[in-house]
JSON list of C-alpha atoms and ligand atoms in Angstrom, two decimals:
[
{"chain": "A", "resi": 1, "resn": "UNK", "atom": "CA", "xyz": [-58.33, -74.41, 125.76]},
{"chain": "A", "resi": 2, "resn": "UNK", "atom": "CA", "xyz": [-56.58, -71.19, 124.76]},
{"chain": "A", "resi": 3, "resn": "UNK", "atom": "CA", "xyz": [-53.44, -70.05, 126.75]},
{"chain": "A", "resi": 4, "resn": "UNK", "atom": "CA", "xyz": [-51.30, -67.88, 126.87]},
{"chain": "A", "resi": 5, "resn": "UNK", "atom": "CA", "xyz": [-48.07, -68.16, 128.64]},
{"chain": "A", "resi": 6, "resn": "UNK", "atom": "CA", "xyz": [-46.01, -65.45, 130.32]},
{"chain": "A", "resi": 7, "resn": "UNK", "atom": "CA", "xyz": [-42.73, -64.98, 132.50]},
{"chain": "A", "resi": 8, "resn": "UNK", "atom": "CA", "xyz": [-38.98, -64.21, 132.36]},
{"chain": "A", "resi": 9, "resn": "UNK", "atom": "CA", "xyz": [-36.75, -65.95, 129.87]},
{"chain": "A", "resi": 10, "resn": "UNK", "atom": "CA", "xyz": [-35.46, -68.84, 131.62]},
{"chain": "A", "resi": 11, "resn": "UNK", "atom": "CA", "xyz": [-38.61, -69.01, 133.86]},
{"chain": "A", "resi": 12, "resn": "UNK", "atom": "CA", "xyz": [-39.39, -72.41, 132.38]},
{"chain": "A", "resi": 13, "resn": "UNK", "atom": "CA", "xyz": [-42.11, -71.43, 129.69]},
{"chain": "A", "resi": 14, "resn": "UNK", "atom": "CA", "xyz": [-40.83, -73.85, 127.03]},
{"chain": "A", "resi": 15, "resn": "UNK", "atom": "CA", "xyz": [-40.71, -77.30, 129.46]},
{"chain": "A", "resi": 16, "resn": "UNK", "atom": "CA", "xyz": [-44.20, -76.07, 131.33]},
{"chain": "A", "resi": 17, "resn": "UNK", "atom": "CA", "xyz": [-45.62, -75.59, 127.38]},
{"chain": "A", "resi": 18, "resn": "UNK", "atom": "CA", "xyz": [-44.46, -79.12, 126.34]},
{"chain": "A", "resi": 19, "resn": "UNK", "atom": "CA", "xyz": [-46.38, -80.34, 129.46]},
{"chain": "A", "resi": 20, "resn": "UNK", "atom": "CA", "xyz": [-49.58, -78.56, 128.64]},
{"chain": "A", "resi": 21, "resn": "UNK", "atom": "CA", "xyz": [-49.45, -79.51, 124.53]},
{"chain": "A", "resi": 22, "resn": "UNK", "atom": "CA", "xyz": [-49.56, -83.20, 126.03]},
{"chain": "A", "resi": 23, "resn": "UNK", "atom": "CA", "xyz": [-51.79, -83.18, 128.78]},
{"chain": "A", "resi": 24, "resn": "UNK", "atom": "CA", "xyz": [-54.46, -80.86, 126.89]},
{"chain": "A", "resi": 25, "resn": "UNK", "atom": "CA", "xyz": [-53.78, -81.80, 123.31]},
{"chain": "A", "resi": 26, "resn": "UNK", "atom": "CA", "xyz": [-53.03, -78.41, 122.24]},
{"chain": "A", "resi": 27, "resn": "UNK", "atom": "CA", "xyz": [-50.99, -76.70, 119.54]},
{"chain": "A", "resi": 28, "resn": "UNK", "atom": "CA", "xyz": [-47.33, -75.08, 120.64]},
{"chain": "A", "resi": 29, "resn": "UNK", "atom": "CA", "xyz": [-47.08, -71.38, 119.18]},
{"chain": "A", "resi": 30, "resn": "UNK", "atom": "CA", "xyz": [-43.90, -70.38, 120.13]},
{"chain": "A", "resi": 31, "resn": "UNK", "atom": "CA", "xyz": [-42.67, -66.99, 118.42]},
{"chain": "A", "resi": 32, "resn": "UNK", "atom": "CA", "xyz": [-38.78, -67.53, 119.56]},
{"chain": "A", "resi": 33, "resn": "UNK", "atom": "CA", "xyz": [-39.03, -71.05, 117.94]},
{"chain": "A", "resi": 34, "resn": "UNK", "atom": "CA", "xyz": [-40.61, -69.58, 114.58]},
{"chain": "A", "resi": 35, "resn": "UNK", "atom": "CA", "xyz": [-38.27, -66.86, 114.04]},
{"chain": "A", "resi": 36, "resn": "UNK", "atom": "CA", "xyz": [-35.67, -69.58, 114.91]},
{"chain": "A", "resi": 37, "resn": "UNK", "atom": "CA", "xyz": [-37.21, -71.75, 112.20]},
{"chain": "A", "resi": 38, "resn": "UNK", "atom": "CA", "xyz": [-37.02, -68.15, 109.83]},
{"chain": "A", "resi": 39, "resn": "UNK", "atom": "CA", "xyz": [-33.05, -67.69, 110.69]},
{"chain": "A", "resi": 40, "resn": "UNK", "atom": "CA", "xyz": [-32.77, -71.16, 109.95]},
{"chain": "A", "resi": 41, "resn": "UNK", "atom": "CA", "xyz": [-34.06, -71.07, 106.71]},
{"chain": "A", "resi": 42, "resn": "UNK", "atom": "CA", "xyz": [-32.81, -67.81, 105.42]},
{"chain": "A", "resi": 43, "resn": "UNK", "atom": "CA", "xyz": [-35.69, -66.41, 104.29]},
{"chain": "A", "resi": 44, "resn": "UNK", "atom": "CA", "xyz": [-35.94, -62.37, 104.56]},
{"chain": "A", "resi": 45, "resn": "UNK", "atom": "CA", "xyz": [-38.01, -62.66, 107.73]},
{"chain": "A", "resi": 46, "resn": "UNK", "atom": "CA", "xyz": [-35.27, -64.41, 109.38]},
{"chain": "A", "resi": 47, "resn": "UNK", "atom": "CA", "xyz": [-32.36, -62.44, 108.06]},
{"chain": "A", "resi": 48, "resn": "UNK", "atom": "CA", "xyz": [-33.61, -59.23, 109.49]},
{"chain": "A", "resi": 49, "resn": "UNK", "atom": "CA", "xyz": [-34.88, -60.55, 112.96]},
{"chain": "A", "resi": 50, "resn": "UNK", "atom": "CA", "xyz": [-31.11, -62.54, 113.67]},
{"chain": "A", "resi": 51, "resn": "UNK", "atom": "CA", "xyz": [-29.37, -59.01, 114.74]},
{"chain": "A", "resi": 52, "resn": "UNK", "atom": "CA", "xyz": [-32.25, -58.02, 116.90]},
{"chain": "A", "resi": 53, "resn": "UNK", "atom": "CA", "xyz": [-32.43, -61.34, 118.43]},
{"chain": "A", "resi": 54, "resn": "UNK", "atom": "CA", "xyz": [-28.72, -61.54, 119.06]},
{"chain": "A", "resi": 55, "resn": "UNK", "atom": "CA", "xyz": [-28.44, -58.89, 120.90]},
{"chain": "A", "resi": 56, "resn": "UNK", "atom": "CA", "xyz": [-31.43, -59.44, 123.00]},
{"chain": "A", "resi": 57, "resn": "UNK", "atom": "CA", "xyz": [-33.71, -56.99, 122.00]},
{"chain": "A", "resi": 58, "resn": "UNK", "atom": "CA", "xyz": [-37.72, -57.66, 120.37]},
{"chain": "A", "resi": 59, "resn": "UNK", "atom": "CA", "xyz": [-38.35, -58.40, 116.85]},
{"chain": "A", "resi": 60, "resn": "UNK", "atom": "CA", "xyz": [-40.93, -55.93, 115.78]},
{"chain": "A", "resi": 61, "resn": "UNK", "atom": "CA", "xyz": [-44.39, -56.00, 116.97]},
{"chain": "A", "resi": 62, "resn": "UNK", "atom": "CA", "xyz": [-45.25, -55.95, 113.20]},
{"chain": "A", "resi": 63, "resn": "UNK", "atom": "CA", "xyz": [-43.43, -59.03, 112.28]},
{"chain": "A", "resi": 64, "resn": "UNK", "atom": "CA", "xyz": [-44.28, -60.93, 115.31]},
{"chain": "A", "resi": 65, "resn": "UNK", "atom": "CA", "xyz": [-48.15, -60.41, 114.99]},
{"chain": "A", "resi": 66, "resn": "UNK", "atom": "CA", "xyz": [-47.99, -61.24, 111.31]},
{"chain": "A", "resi": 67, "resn": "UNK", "atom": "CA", "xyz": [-46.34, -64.88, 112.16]},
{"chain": "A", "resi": 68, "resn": "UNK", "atom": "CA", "xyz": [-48.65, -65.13, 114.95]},
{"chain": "A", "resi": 69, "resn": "UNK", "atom": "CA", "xyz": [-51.90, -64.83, 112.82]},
{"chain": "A", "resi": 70, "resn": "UNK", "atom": "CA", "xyz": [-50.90, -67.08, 109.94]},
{"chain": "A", "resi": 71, "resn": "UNK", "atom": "CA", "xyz": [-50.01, -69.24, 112.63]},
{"chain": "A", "resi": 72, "resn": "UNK", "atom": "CA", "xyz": [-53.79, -69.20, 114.39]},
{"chain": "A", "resi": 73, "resn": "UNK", "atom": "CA", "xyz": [-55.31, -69.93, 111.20]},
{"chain": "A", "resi": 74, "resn": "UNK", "atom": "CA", "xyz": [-53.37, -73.33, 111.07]},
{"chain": "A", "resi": 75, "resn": "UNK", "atom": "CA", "xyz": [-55.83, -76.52, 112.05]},
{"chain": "A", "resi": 76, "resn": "UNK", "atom": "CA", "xyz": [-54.13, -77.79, 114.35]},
{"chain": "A", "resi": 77, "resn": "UNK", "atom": "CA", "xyz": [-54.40, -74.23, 116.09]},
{"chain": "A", "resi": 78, "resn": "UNK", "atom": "CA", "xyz": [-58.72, -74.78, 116.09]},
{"chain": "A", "resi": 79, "resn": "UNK", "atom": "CA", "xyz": [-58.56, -77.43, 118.94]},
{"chain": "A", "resi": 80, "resn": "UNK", "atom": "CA", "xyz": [-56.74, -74.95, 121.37]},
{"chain": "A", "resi": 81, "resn": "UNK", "atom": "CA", "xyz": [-53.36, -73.80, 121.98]},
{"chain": "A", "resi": 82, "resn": "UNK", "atom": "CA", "xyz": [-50.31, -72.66, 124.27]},
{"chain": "A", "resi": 83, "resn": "UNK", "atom": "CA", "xyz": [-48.79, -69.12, 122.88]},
{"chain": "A", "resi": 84, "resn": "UNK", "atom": "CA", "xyz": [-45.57, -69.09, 124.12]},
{"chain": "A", "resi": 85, "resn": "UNK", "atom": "CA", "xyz": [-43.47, -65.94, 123.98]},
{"chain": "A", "resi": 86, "resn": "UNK", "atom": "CA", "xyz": [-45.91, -63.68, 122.76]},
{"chain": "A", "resi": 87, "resn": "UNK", "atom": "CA", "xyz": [-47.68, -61.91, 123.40]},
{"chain": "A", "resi": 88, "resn": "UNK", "atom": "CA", "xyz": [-44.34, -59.53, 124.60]},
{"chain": "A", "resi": 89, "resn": "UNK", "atom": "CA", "xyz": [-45.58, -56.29, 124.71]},
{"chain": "A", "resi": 90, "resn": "UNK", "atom": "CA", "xyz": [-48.95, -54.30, 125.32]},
{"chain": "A", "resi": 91, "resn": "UNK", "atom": "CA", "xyz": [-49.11, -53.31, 121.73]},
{"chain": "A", "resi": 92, "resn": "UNK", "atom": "CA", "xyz": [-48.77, -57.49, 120.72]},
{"chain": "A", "resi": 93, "resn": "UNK", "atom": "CA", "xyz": [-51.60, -58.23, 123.40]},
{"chain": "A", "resi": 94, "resn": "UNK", "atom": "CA", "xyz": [-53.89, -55.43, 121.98]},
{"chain": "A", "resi": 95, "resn": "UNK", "atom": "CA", "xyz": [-53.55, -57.04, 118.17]},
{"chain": "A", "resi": 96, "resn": "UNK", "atom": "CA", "xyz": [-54.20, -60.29, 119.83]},
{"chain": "A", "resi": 97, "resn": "UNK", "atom": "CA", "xyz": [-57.14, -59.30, 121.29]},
{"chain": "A", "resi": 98, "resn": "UNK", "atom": "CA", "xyz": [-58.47, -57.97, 117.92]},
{"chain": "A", "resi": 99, "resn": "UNK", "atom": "CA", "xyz": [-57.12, -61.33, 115.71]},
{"chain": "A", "resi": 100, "resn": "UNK", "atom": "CA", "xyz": [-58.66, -63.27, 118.08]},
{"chain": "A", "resi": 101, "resn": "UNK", "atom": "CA", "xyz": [-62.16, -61.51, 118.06]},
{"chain": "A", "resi": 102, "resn": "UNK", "atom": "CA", "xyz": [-61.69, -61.27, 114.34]},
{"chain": "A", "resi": 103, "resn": "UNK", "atom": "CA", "xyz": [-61.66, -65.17, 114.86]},
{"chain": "A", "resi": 104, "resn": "UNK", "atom": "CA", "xyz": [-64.48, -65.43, 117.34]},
{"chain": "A", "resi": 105, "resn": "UNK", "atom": "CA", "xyz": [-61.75, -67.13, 119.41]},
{"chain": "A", "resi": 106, "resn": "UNK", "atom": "CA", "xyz": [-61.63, -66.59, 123.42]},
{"chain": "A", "resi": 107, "resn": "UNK", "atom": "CA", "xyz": [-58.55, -66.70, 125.35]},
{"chain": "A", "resi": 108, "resn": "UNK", "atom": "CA", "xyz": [-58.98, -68.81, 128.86]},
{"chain": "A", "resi": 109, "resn": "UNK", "atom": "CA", "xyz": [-56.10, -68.01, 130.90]},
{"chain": "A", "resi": 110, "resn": "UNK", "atom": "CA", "xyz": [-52.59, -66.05, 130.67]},
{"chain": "A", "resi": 111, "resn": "UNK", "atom": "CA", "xyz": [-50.12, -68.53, 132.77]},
{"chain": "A", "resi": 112, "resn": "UNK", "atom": "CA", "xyz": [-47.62, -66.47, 134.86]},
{"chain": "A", "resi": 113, "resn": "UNK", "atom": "CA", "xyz": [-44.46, -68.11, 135.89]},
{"chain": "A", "resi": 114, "resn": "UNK", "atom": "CA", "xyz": [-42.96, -66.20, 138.52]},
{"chain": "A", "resi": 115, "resn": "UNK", "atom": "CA", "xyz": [-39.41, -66.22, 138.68]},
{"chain": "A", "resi": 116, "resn": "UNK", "atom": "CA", "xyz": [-36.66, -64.55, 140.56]},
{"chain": "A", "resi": 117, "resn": "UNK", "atom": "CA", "xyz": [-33.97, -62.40, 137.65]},
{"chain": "A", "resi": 118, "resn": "UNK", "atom": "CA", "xyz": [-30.67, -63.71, 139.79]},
{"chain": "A", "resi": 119, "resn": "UNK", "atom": "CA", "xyz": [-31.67, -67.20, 139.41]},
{"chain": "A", "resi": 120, "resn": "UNK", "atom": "CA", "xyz": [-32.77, -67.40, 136.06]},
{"chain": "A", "resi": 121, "resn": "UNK", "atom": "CA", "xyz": [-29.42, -66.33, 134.75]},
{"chain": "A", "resi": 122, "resn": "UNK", "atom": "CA", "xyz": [-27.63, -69.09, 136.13]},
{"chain": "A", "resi": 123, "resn": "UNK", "atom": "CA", "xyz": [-30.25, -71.42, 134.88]},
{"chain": "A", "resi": 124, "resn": "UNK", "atom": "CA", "xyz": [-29.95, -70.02, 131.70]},
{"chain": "A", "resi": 125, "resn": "UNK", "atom": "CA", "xyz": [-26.01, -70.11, 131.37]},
{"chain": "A", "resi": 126, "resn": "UNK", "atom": "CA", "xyz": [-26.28, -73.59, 132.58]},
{"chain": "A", "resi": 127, "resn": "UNK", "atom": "CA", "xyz": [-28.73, -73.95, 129.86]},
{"chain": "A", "resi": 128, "resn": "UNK", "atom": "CA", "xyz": [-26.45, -72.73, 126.89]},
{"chain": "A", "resi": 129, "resn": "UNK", "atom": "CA", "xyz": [-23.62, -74.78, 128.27]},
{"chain": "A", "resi": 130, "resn": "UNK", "atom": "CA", "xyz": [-25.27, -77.96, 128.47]},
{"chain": "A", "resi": 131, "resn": "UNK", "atom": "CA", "xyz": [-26.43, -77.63, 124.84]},
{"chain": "A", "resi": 132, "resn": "UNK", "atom": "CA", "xyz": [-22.93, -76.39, 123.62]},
{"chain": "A", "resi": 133, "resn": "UNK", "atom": "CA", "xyz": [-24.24, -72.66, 122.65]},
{"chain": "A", "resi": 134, "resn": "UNK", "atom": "CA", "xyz": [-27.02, -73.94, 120.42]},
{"chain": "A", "resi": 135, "resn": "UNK", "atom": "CA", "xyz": [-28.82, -70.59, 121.08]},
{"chain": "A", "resi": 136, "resn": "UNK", "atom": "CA", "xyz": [-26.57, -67.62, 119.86]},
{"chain": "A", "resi": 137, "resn": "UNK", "atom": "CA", "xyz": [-28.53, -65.58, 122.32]},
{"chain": "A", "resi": 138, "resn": "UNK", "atom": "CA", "xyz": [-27.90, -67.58, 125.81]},
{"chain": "A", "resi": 139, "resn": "UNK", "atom": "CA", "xyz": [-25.11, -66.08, 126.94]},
{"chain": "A", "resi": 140, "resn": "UNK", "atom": "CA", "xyz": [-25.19, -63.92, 130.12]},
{"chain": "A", "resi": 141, "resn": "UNK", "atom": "CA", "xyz": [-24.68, -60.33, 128.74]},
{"chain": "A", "resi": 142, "resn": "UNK", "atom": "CA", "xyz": [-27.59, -61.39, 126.46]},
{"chain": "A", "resi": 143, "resn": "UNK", "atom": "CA", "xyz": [-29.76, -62.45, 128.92]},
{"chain": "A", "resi": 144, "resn": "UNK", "atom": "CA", "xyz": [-29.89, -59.86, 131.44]},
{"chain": "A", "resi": 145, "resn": "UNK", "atom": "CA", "xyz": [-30.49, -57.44, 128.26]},
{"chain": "A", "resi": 146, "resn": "UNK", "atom": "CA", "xyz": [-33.48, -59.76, 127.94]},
{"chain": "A", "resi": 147, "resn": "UNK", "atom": "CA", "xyz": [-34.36, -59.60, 131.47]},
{"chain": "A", "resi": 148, "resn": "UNK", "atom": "CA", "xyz": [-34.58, -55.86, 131.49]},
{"chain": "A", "resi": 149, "resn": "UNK", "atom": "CA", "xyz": [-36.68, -55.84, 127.92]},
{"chain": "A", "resi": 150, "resn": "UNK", "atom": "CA", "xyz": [-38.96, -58.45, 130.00]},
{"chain": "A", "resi": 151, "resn": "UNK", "atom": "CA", "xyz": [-39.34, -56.03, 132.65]},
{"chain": "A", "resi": 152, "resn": "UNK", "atom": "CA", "xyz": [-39.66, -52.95, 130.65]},
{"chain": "A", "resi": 153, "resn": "UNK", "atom": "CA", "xyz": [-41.53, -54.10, 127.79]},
{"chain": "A", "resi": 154, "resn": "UNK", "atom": "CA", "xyz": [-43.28, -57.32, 129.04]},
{"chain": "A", "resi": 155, "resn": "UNK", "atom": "CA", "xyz": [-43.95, -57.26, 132.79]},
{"chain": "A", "resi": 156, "resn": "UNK", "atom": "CA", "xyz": [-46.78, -54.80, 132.06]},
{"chain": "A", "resi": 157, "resn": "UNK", "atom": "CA", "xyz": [-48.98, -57.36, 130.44]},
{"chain": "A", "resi": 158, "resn": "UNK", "atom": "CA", "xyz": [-49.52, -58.89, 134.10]},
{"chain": "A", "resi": 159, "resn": "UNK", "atom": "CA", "xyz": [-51.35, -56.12, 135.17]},
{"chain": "A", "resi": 160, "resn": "UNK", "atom": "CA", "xyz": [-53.05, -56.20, 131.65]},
{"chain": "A", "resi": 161, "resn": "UNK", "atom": "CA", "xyz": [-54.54, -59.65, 132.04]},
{"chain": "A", "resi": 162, "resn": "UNK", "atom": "CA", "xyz": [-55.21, -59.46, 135.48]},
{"chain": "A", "resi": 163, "resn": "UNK", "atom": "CA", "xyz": [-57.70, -56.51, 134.87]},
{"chain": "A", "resi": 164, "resn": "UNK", "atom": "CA", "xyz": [-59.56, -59.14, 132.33]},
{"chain": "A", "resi": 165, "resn": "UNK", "atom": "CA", "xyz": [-59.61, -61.46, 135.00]},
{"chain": "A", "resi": 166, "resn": "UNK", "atom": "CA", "xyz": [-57.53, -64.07, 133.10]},
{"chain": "A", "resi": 167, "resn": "UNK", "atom": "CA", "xyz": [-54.16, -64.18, 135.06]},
{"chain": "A", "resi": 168, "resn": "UNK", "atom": "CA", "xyz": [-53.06, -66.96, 137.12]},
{"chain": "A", "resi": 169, "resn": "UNK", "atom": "CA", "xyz": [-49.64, -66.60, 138.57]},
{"chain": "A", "resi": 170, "resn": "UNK", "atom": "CA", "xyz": [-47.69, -69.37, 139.59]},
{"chain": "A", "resi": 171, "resn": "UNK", "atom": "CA", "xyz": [-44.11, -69.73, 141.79]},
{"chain": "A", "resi": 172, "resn": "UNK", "atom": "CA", "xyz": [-41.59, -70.81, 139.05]},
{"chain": "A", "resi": 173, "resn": "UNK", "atom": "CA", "xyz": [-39.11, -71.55, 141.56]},
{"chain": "A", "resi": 174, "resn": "UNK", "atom": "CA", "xyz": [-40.04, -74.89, 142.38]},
{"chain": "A", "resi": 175, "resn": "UNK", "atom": "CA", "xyz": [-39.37, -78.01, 141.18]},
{"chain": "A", "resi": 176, "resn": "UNK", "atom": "CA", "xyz": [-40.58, -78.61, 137.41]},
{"chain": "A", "resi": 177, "resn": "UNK", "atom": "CA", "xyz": [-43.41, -80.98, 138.95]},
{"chain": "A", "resi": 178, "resn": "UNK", "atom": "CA", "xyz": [-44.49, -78.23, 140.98]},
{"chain": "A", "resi": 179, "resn": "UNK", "atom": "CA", "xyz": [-44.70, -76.07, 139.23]},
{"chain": "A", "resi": 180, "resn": "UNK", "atom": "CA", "xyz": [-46.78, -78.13, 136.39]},
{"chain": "A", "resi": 181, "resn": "UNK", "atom": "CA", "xyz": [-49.31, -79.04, 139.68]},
{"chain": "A", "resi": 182, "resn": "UNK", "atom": "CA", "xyz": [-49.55, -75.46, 140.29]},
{"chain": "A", "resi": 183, "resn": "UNK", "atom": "CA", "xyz": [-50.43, -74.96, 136.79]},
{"chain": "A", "resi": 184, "resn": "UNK", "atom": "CA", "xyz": [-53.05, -77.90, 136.65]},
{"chain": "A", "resi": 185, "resn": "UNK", "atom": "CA", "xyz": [-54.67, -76.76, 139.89]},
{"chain": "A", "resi": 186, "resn": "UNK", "atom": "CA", "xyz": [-54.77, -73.01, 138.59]},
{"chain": "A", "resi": 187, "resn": "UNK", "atom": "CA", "xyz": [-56.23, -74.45, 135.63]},
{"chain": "A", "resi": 188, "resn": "UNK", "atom": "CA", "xyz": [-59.10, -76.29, 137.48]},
{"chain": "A", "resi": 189, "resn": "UNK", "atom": "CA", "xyz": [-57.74, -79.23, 135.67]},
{"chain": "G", "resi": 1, "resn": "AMP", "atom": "P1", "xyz": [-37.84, -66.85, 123.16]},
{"chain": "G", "resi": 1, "resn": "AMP", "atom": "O1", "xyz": [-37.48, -68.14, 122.52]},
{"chain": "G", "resi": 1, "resn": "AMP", "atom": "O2", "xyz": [-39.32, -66.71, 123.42]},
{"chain": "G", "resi": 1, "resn": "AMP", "atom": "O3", "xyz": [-37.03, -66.55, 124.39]},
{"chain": "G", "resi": 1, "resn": "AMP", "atom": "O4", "xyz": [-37.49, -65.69, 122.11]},
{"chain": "G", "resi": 1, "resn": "AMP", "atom": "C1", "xyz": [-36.16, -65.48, 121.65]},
{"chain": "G", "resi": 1, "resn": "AMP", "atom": "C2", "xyz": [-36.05, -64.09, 121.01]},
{"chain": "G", "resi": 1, "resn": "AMP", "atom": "O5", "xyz": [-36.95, -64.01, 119.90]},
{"chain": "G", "resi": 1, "resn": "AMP", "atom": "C3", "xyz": [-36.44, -62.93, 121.91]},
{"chain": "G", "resi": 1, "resn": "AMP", "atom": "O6", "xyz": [-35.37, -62.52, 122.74]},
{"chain": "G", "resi": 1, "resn": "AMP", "atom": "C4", "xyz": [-36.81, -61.87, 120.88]},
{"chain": "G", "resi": 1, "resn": "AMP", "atom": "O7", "xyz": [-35.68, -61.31, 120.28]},
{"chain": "G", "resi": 1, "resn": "AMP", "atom": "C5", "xyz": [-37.51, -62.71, 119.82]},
{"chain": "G", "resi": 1, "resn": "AMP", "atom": "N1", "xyz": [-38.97, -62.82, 120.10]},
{"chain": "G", "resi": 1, "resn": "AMP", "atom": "C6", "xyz": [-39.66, -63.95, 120.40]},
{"chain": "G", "resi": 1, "resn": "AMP", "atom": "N2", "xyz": [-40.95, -63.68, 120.60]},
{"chain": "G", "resi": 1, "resn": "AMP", "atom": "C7", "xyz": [-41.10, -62.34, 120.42]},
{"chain": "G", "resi": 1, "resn": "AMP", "atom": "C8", "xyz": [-42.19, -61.44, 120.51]},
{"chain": "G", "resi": 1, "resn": "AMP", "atom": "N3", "xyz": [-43.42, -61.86, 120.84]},
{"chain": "G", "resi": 1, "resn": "AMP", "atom": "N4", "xyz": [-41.95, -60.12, 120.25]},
{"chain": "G", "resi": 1, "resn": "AMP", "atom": "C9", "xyz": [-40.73, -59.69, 119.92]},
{"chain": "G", "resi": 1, "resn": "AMP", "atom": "N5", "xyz": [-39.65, -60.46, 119.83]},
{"chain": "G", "resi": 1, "resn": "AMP", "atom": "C10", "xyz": [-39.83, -61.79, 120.08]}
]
């Protein structure tokens, strides 16, 4: 199975991904966690996607779709996976669509988590004080920058997938059990 999953920061993509790596056996692809992974090791990649991330804004299109397709190649990538983060914009979705033709790769369904903006800051506050401001970018300035580059830049990819009949939308409100049921049942699984 190839997913993709899409919604707000704070929506709950990252828990509801872990759930479907288990349950279907399939590979994470998150593009905040490998640009994390970049900062963390210094390399040039890293060093000039830090400011950008900092301050809430998106890392190029160029550098994201460049990790992205190294990243598909990967084996443990050929038994399915959950992309996480990306695609972000409708640029991103249209180089996906060509890497994964180029592949002869199909995607099965884009995941929306619906989630209300007011809410999902103070989730996401509670978030970076629970984990003692492990994430230089979860603080609440930040995040409603990233909530407006989610609606400006992101949102759009709803109506995107939903014209190639792949979008599933699901209430992200709910409990984190509900909303992996929803998930499962919009899944047919
Ligand atoms: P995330 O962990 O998905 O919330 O991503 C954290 C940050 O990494 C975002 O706020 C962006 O700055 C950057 N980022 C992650 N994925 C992408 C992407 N697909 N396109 C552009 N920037 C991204």
């Amino acid at each position: 199975m190839r997913l993709i999953l899409l919604g707000p920061p704070g929506a709950g993509k990252g828990t509801q991904a872990d759930f479907l790596i288990q349950e279907f056996k399939l590979a994470h692809l998150s593009t905040g966690d490998m640009l994390r992974a970049a900062i963390k090791a210094e390399t040039p990649l890293g060093l000039a996607a830090k400011e950008v991330m900092d301050r809430g804004d998106l890392v190029s299109d160029e550098i994201v779709c460049g990790i992205v397709s190294e990243r598909l190649d990967a084996p443990d990538a050929s038994n399915g996976f959950v992309l996480d983060g990306f695609p972000r914009t409708i640029p991103q979705a249209e180089t996906l669509d060509g890497m994964l033709a180029e592949k002869d790769m199909n995607l099965d369904a884009v995941v929306e988590i619906r989630a209300d903006a007011d809410i999902l800051v103070d989730r996401i506050v509670k978030r970076a004080q629970e984990s003692g401001g492990a994430r230089s970018d979860d603080n609440e300035e930040v995040l409603r920058k990233r909530l407006d580059v989610y609606e400006e830049s992101t949102a759009p990819l709803v109506a995107y997938y939903r014209e190639k009949g792949l979008l599933k939308t699901v209430d992200g409100m709910q409990s984190i059990d509900e909303v992996k049921a929803a998930i499962r049942s919009a899944l047919g699984a």
